[in-house]
Coordinates of C-alpha atoms and ligand atoms in Angstrom, one line a residue:
M1448 CA -22.9 28.3 -0.3
T1449 CA -22.3 26.6 -3.5
G1450 CA -20.6 22.9 -3.5
I1451 CA -21.9 20.1 -1.8
Y1452 CA -22.4 20.9 2.4
V1453 CA -22.5 17.0 3.1
P1454 CA -25.9 17.0 5.5
W1455 CA -25.4 13.4 6.3
L1456 CA -22.4 13.7 8.2
A1457 CA -23.1 13.1 11.4
D1458 CA -26.0 10.5 11.0
A1459 CA -23.2 8.5 9.6
A1460 CA -21.2 9.0 12.1
R1461 CA -24.0 8.2 15.0
L1462 CA -24.6 4.2 12.5
T1463 CA -20.7 3.2 14.7
G1464 CA -22.9 3.5 17.9
Y1465 CA -19.9 5.9 19.8
P1466 CA -20.9 9.5 20.6
V1467 CA -21.6 11.9 18.4
V1468 CA -20.7 16.1 19.1
E1469 CA -21.6 17.9 16.8
V1470 CA -19.8 21.2 16.6
A1471 CA -21.4 24.5 16.1
G1472 CA -21.6 25.7 13.2
W1473 CA -20.3 22.0 11.1
R1474 CA -23.4 22.2 8.9
S1475 CA -22.3 25.4 7.0
R1476 CA -18.5 25.5 7.7
G1477 CA -16.2 25.0 4.9
H1478 CA -13.7 26.5 2.5
G1479 CA -17.2 26.6 0.1
G1480 CA -18.7 23.3 -0.5
M1481 CA -17.3 19.8 -1.7
S1482 CA -17.5 19.0 -5.3
A1483 CA -18.0 15.6 -4.6
V1484 CA -18.4 13.2 -2.1
E1485 CA -15.7 10.2 -3.6
G1486 CA -13.9 8.8 -0.5
V1487 CA -11.8 9.3 2.8
V1488 CA -8.8 10.2 3.9
M1489 CA -7.3 9.3 7.5
H1490 CA -5.1 11.6 9.6
H1491 CA -4.1 11.7 13.0
T1492 CA -3.4 15.3 14.5
A1493 CA 0.0 15.4 15.9
G1494 CA -1.7 16.7 18.7
P1495 CA -1.2 16.8 22.7
R1496 CA -0.1 13.1 24.5
T1497 CA -3.6 13.6 26.2
G1498 CA -6.8 14.7 26.2
E1499 CA -9.8 13.8 25.0
Y1500 CA -9.8 15.9 21.4
P1501 CA -7.5 18.3 22.6
S1502 CA -6.7 19.7 18.7
L1503 CA -10.5 20.6 18.0
A1504 CA -9.8 23.8 17.8
V1505 CA -7.2 23.9 15.7
V1506 CA -9.7 21.4 13.4
R1507 CA -11.5 23.5 13.2
D1508 CA -10.4 27.0 12.9
G1509 CA -7.0 26.1 11.5
R1510 CA -3.5 27.3 12.2
A1511 CA -1.5 30.2 11.2
D1512 CA -0.2 29.3 8.3
L1513 CA -3.7 27.4 7.4
P1514 CA -6.9 28.2 8.0
G1515 CA -9.5 25.5 8.9
P1516 CA -11.7 23.6 9.2
L1517 CA -8.8 21.0 9.1
A1518 CA -10.9 18.1 8.4
N1519 CA -14.7 17.5 8.3
L1520 CA -14.6 14.5 11.1
G1521 CA -12.5 14.2 14.7
L1522 CA -12.0 11.2 16.6
G1523 CA -11.5 11.4 20.2
R1524 CA -9.8 8.6 22.9
S1525 CA -12.9 8.2 24.2
G1526 CA -14.3 6.7 20.7
T1527 CA -16.2 9.9 20.3
V1528 CA -16.8 11.2 17.1
Y1529 CA -16.9 14.8 16.2
V1530 CA -18.7 16.8 13.1
I1531 CA -17.0 19.9 12.3
A1532 CA -17.5 20.8 8.5
A1533 CA -19.9 19.6 5.8
G1534 CA -18.0 21.3 2.9
L1535 CA -14.1 21.6 1.6
A1536 CA -11.6 20.7 4.4
Y1537 CA -8.2 21.7 3.9
H1538 CA -6.9 17.7 5.0
A1539 CA -5.0 16.3 2.0
G1540 CA -2.7 18.7 0.5
T1541 CA -1.1 18.1 -3.1
S1542 CA -2.2 14.1 -3.3
R1543 CA -3.3 11.5 -5.6
W1544 CA -5.5 8.5 -4.9
A1545 CA -6.0 5.7 -7.8
G1546 CA -6.7 2.4 -8.0
V1547 CA -9.5 -0.2 -9.7
D1548 CA -12.8 -0.7 -7.4
P1549 CA -14.3 -4.3 -6.8
D1550 CA -16.2 -3.8 -9.5
G1551 CA -13.6 -3.2 -12.2
R1552 CA -13.8 0.6 -12.7
P1553 CA -10.6 2.5 -12.5
F1554 CA -10.6 5.3 -10.3
D1555 CA -7.8 8.3 -10.3
F1556 CA -8.5 11.2 -8.2
V1557 CA -6.0 14.3 -7.9
N1558 CA -5.6 17.1 -4.5
L1559 CA -8.5 15.0 -2.7
N1560 CA -10.1 17.9 -0.7
A1561 CA -12.8 18.7 -2.8
R1562 CA -13.9 15.2 -2.9
F1563 CA -12.8 13.3 0.1
L1564 CA -13.6 13.5 3.0
G1565 CA -10.9 13.7 5.7
I1566 CA -10.7 12.7 9.7
E1567 CA -8.4 14.3 12.1
A1568 CA -7.5 11.4 14.8
E1569 CA -6.2 12.5 18.0
D1570 CA -3.2 10.9 18.5
D1571 CA 0.4 12.4 19.2
G1572 CA 1.7 10.8 16.0
D1573 CA 3.3 8.0 17.6
G1574 CA 0.5 5.4 16.9
T1575 CA -0.8 4.4 20.4
W1576 CA -4.6 4.3 19.7
T1577 CA -6.9 3.6 22.7
P1578 CA -9.1 0.8 22.2
E1579 CA -12.1 2.9 22.0
Q1580 CA -10.7 4.7 18.5
L1581 CA -9.5 1.6 16.9
D1582 CA -12.6 0.1 17.6
C1583 CA -14.2 3.1 16.1
Y1584 CA -12.0 4.1 13.7
P1585 CA -13.1 1.6 10.7
R1586 CA -16.6 1.7 11.9
L1587 CA -16.4 5.8 11.2
V1588 CA -14.9 5.0 8.2
A1589 CA -16.9 1.9 6.8
A1590 CA -20.0 4.1 8.1
L1591 CA -18.9 7.1 5.4
C1592 CA -18.7 5.0 2.6
Y1593 CA -21.5 3.1 3.5
Y1594 CA -23.7 6.5 3.4
M1595 CA -21.3 7.7 0.4
R1596 CA -22.0 4.2 -2.0
R1597 CA -18.8 3.5 -2.2
P1598 CA -16.4 0.6 -1.6
A1599 CA -13.0 0.4 0.9
S1600 CA -11.1 1.0 -1.9
R1601 CA -11.8 4.6 -1.9
V1602 CA -10.2 4.9 1.9
C1603 CA -6.5 5.9 1.8
A1604 CA -4.1 7.0 4.7
H1605 CA -2.8 10.9 4.1
R1606 CA 0.6 8.7 3.5
E1607 CA -0.5 7.0 1.1
C1608 CA -1.7 9.7 -1.1
A1609 CA 0.5 12.9 -0.2
L1610 CA 2.7 14.4 -2.7
P1611 CA 5.1 14.1 -3.3
A1612 CA 5.7 10.8 -1.7
G1613 CA 6.8 10.7 1.8
R1614 CA 5.6 14.1 2.4
K1615 CA 3.3 12.6 5.2
P1616 CA 3.2 9.4 7.7
D1617 CA -0.2 9.5 9.4
P1618 CA -1.9 7.4 10.3
A1619 CA 0.8 6.3 12.2
G1620 CA 0.7 3.0 13.4
I1621 CA -2.4 1.5 11.2
D1622 CA -1.3 -1.1 8.2
M1623 CA -3.5 0.2 5.5
P1624 CA -4.8 -3.2 3.8
T1625 CA -5.4 -4.4 7.4
F1626 CA -7.8 -1.7 7.5
R1627 CA -9.1 -1.4 4.2
A1628 CA -10.1 -5.0 4.7
H1629 CA -11.7 -4.9 7.8
V1630 CA -13.9 -1.8 6.6
G1631 CA -14.3 -3.8 3.2
S1632 CA -15.9 -6.4 5.8
L1633 CA -17.9 -4.3 7.7
L1634 CA -19.4 -3.2 4.6
V1635 CA -21.0 -6.8 3.6
D1636 CA -23.9 -6.1 6.3
P1637 CA -23.2 -2.4 7.0
L1638 CA -26.2 -1.6 9.0
N1639 CA -25.5 -5.0 11.1
R1640 CA -22.2 -5.4 11.2
I1641 CA -20.8 -0.9 11.5
P1642 CA -23.1 -0.2 15.1
R1643 CA -20.7 -1.1 17.9
N1644 CA -22.7 -3.2 20.5
R1645 CA -25.4 -4.2 18.3
P1646 CA -27.6 -6.8 20.1
A1647 CA -26.8 -10.3 19.2
A1648 CA -29.9 -12.1 17.2
P1649 CA -30.0 -15.6 18.6
V1650 CA -29.3 -18.0 16.0
K1651 CA -32.9 -19.5 15.0
P1652 CA -33.8 -22.8 16.5
V1653 CA -33.7 -25.2 14.0
K1654 CA -35.2 -28.8 14.4
D1655 CA -33.4 -31.8 13.8
D1656 CA -35.6 -32.6 10.6
D1657 CA -35.1 -28.9 9.5
A1658 CA -32.6 -27.4 7.5
M1659 CA -31.4 -24.2 7.0
Y1660 CA -28.9 -22.7 5.2
I1661 CA -25.4 -20.3 6.7
K1662 CA -24.2 -17.5 4.9
C1663 CA -20.7 -16.2 5.6
Q1664 CA -18.3 -13.6 4.4
L1665 CA -15.0 -15.4 5.0
T1666 CA -12.9 -13.1 2.9
P1667 CA -13.3 -9.8 2.7
S1668 CA -13.7 -9.5 -1.2
G1669 CA -15.1 -12.6 -3.0
S1670 CA -18.5 -15.2 -2.5
P1671 CA -19.7 -15.5 0.7
A1672 CA -19.6 -19.0 2.1
I1673 CA -22.6 -21.5 2.2
A1674 CA -23.4 -24.1 4.5
I1675 CA -26.3 -26.6 5.7
L1676 CA -27.2 -26.1 9.0
S1677 CA -29.5 -29.6 9.5
G1678 CA -29.9 -29.9 13.7
P1679 CA -26.2 -30.1 14.6
I1680 CA -25.0 -30.6 11.2
F1681 CA -22.7 -28.7 9.5
V1682 CA -22.0 -29.3 5.6
G1683 CA -20.4 -26.5 3.6
L1684 CA -21.0 -26.3 -0.1
G1685 CA -18.2 -25.9 -1.8
T1686 CA -19.1 -26.5 -5.4
E1687 CA -20.6 -23.4 -7.7
Q1688 CA -23.5 -26.1 -8.8
E1689 CA -24.2 -26.3 -5.2
R1690 CA -23.9 -22.6 -4.7
Q1691 CA -26.4 -22.0 -7.4
S1692 CA -29.1 -24.7 -6.1
A1693 CA -28.5 -22.9 -2.7
E1694 CA -28.7 -19.3 -3.5
A1695 CA -32.2 -20.4 -5.7
A1696 CA -33.5 -21.4 -3.2
I1697 CA -32.7 -18.8 -0.5
A1698 CA -34.0 -16.4 -3.5
A1699 CA -37.2 -18.8 -3.2
G1700 CA -38.3 -18.6 0.5
A1701 CA -35.2 -21.0 2.5
I1702 CA -34.7 -20.2 5.8
C1703 CA -31.2 -18.5 5.8
Q1704 CA -28.7 -16.5 8.4
W1705 CA -26.2 -15.0 8.2
V1706 CA -23.2 -15.9 10.8
N1707 CA -19.8 -13.9 11.4
P1708 CA -16.2 -16.4 10.6
A1709 CA -15.9 -17.3 14.6
T1710 CA -19.6 -18.8 14.6
W1711 CA -19.1 -20.2 10.8
N1712 CA -15.7 -21.8 12.6
E1713 CA -17.7 -22.8 15.9
L1714 CA -20.5 -24.4 13.9
D1715 CA -18.1 -26.2 11.7
R1716 CA -16.1 -27.6 14.9
R1717 CA -19.2 -28.9 16.7
S1718 CA -19.8 -30.9 13.3
H1719 CA -16.7 -31.9 13.0
A1720 CA -17.1 -33.1 16.5
L1721 CA -19.8 -35.6 16.0
C1722 CA -18.3 -37.0 12.6
D1723 CA -15.7 -39.8 12.6
N1724 CA -13.0 -36.6 11.2
P1725 CA -13.1 -34.5 13.7
R1726 CA -11.3 -31.1 12.5
P1727 CA -9.0 -29.0 14.9
V1728 CA -10.6 -25.4 15.0
A1729 CA -9.0 -23.2 17.4
V1730 CA -12.2 -21.0 18.2
T1731 CA -13.5 -22.1 22.0
Q1732 CA -16.3 -19.9 22.6
L1733 CA -19.0 -18.2 20.8
P1734 CA -18.6 -14.1 20.9
Q1735 CA -20.8 -11.9 22.3
D1736 CA -21.6 -10.7 19.1
A1737 CA -21.7 -14.0 17.1
T1738 CA -24.9 -14.0 15.6
R1739 CA -26.4 -11.1 13.9
Ligands
ZN3189 ZN1 -3.0 14.1 7.9

């Protein structure tokens, strides 16, 4: 076997917190190995209307006109991830994905099978996904990005990369800019954000005379927002000078807790409710996974 047989596919899949089925032989399955591991192409199977992962045999073994494997991973309707092939899979065909990574480095890949992992998610092609698939798909893609050490810009839909343009529609019903932004937000704190049902870490109790820093990634790109939480009073640090001084304090050991945007907004709302300039924020309760 020459080339790369990606050994961490099952580990990455397990990071989602969803069940993982290691399909027998996956570690050595492939049309040879991959030449590099640089990104992810998302697909739908266009398979049967019902069933958990009825396309497994086709994705693993291929069809009359195209030998398998036809993807590296599968995603069933229950959210279960199927690990099918560690080597090169025929999933993207004639294709190209080019762009610029967040660090400013341009990339341009042509014919992606040798360098992009493929995921075939079970759907008949109408884009009616189960809640489990909608929850697991971005977690799975983010987990692959985390293991590849590549950003969300390396994730594309088959319909975005297939040539000639318009050749492929999949995955139906998934808006890719939104999906990539979601993956980017998971990658901000991958080991805490990618797993589903991760037990929430309680916000550390803070005495009134004690203060802690709060950080939140409010937008997928850009610097995290920073605030000081002193008792119930929450003060956002807006200027670059305030931010730098906060970062220096955190680097020197000041307590800092990451929260998600819902928690950030709720802290902001509660703080303003105590002041004379209450601010209407439509957050009424802390979500279960509000703190990490
Ligand atoms: Zn496809």
